[in-house]
């Protein structure tokens, strides 16, 4: 069973940066594509970014392009989300999720395809 644990959420000011981590245990992430999602109060969960099992394909929500970067470290069995130039509208609980795929370039920001989810980490951007 794959277990995902997010960390790195915090309260920051607009314009600051955070790096979220998604650490996996139980199984290797090598065969999984990973996604980062977020959910703000009163809003639906949205797919922020995803990365393929090979790491060669990534995809981003338009509102975070050029500010967020997703990456994965196979040796640490961990996926990261580097978030720069944070804005108040980035405030949300951030979740990582994984789905098993045989395709090395498969990446998807639709939550329905994901099999495993972490518990989430709170990111608050406020002045």
Coordinates of C-alpha atoms in Angstrom, one line a residue:
X1 CA 0.0 0.0 0.0
X2 CA 1.3 3.4 -1.0
X3 CA 1.2 6.1 1.7
X4 CA 1.7 9.8 0.9
X5 CA 2.6 12.4 3.4
X6 CA 2.7 16.1 2.5
X7 CA 4.8 18.7 4.4
X8 CA 6.1 22.2 4.0
X9 CA 2.9 24.2 4.3
X10 CA 3.0 27.5 6.2
X11 CA 1.8 31.0 6.6
X12 CA 3.7 33.4 4.3
X13 CA 3.5 36.9 2.9
X14 CA 2.6 37.6 -0.7
X15 CA 5.6 37.3 -2.9
X16 CA 7.4 34.8 -0.7
X17 CA 8.1 31.2 -1.6
X18 CA 7.4 27.7 -0.2
X19 CA 8.5 24.2 -1.1
X20 CA 6.0 21.4 -0.5
X21 CA 7.2 17.8 -0.2
X22 CA 5.2 14.7 -0.8
X23 CA 7.0 11.8 0.8
X24 CA 6.0 8.2 -0.2
X25 CA 6.4 5.1 1.8
X26 CA 5.2 1.5 1.4
X27 CA 5.9 1.4 -2.3
X28 CA 8.3 3.0 -4.8
X29 CA 6.9 6.0 -6.7
X30 CA 8.8 4.9 -9.8
X31 CA 5.7 3.5 -11.5
X32 CA 3.4 6.3 -10.5
X33 CA 2.5 9.7 -11.9
X34 CA 2.1 12.3 -9.2
X35 CA -0.2 15.3 -9.0
X36 CA -0.6 18.2 -6.7
X37 CA -4.1 19.5 -6.0
X38 CA -5.4 22.3 -3.8
X39 CA -8.8 23.1 -2.2
X40 CA -9.7 26.5 -0.8
X41 CA -12.6 27.0 1.6
X42 CA -15.9 26.8 -0.3
X43 CA -14.2 25.9 -3.6
X44 CA -13.8 22.7 -5.5
X45 CA -10.5 20.8 -5.5
X46 CA -8.4 21.8 -8.5
X47 CA -5.4 20.2 -10.1
X48 CA -2.3 22.4 -9.7
X49 CA 0.4 20.4 -11.4
X50 CA 1.4 16.9 -12.4
X51 CA 4.5 15.0 -13.3
X52 CA 4.9 11.8 -15.2
X53 CA 6.6 8.7 -13.8
X54 CA 9.7 9.5 -15.8
X55 CA 9.7 13.2 -14.8
X56 CA 9.9 14.2 -18.4
X57 CA 6.3 15.5 -18.7
X58 CA 4.8 18.1 -16.4
X59 CA 1.6 20.2 -16.6
X60 CA 0.4 23.2 -14.7
X61 CA -2.7 25.1 -13.9
X62 CA -2.6 28.4 -15.9
X63 CA -2.7 30.5 -12.8
X64 CA 0.5 29.0 -11.5
X65 CA 2.6 28.6 -14.6
X66 CA 5.9 30.4 -14.3
X67 CA 5.6 30.5 -10.5
X68 CA 5.3 26.8 -9.5
X69 CA 7.7 24.0 -10.4
X70 CA 7.0 20.3 -9.8
X71 CA 9.9 17.8 -9.5
X72 CA 10.6 14.3 -8.3
X73 CA 13.6 12.7 -6.5
X74 CA 13.6 9.0 -7.1
X75 CA 16.3 8.3 -4.5
X76 CA 14.2 10.0 -1.8
X77 CA 10.9 8.7 -3.1
X78 CA 9.6 12.2 -2.9
X79 CA 7.9 14.7 -5.1
X80 CA 8.2 18.5 -4.6
X81 CA 6.2 21.5 -5.5
X82 CA 8.3 24.7 -5.5
X83 CA 6.0 27.7 -5.2
X84 CA 7.4 31.2 -5.9
X85 CA 5.8 34.6 -5.9
X86 CA 2.9 33.3 -3.8
X87 CA -0.4 35.2 -4.0
X88 CA -3.3 35.3 -1.5
X89 CA -5.4 33.3 -4.0
X90 CA -2.9 30.5 -3.6
X91 CA -4.2 29.9 -0.1
X92 CA -5.6 26.4 0.2
X93 CA -5.0 22.9 1.5
X94 CA -2.5 21.3 -0.9
X95 CA -2.7 17.5 -1.5
X96 CA -0.4 15.2 -3.4
X97 CA -1.8 12.1 -5.1
X98 CA -0.5 9.2 -7.2
X99 CA -1.8 6.9 -9.9
X100 CA -0.2 3.8 -11.3
X101 CA 0.7 4.0 -15.0
X102 CA 2.7 2.0 -17.5
X103 CA 3.2 5.1 -19.6
X104 CA 6.4 7.0 -18.9
X105 CA 5.0 10.3 -20.2
X106 CA 1.5 10.1 -18.7
X107 CA 0.5 13.1 -16.6
X108 CA -3.0 14.2 -15.6
X109 CA -4.5 17.0 -13.5
X110 CA -7.9 15.3 -13.2
X111 CA -8.5 14.0 -9.6
X112 CA -10.6 11.1 -10.8
X113 CA -7.6 9.2 -12.1
X114 CA -5.7 9.2 -8.9
X115 CA -5.7 6.2 -6.6
X116 CA -3.7 7.4 -3.6
X117 CA -4.0 10.7 -1.7
X118 CA -2.2 12.3 1.2
X119 CA -3.8 14.2 4.0
X120 CA -2.9 17.6 2.9
X121 CA -0.8 20.6 4.1
X122 CA -2.1 24.1 4.7
X123 CA -0.7 27.0 2.7
X124 CA -1.8 30.5 3.7
X125 CA -0.7 33.6 1.9
X126 CA -1.6 36.7 3.7
X127 CA -0.2 40.2 4.5

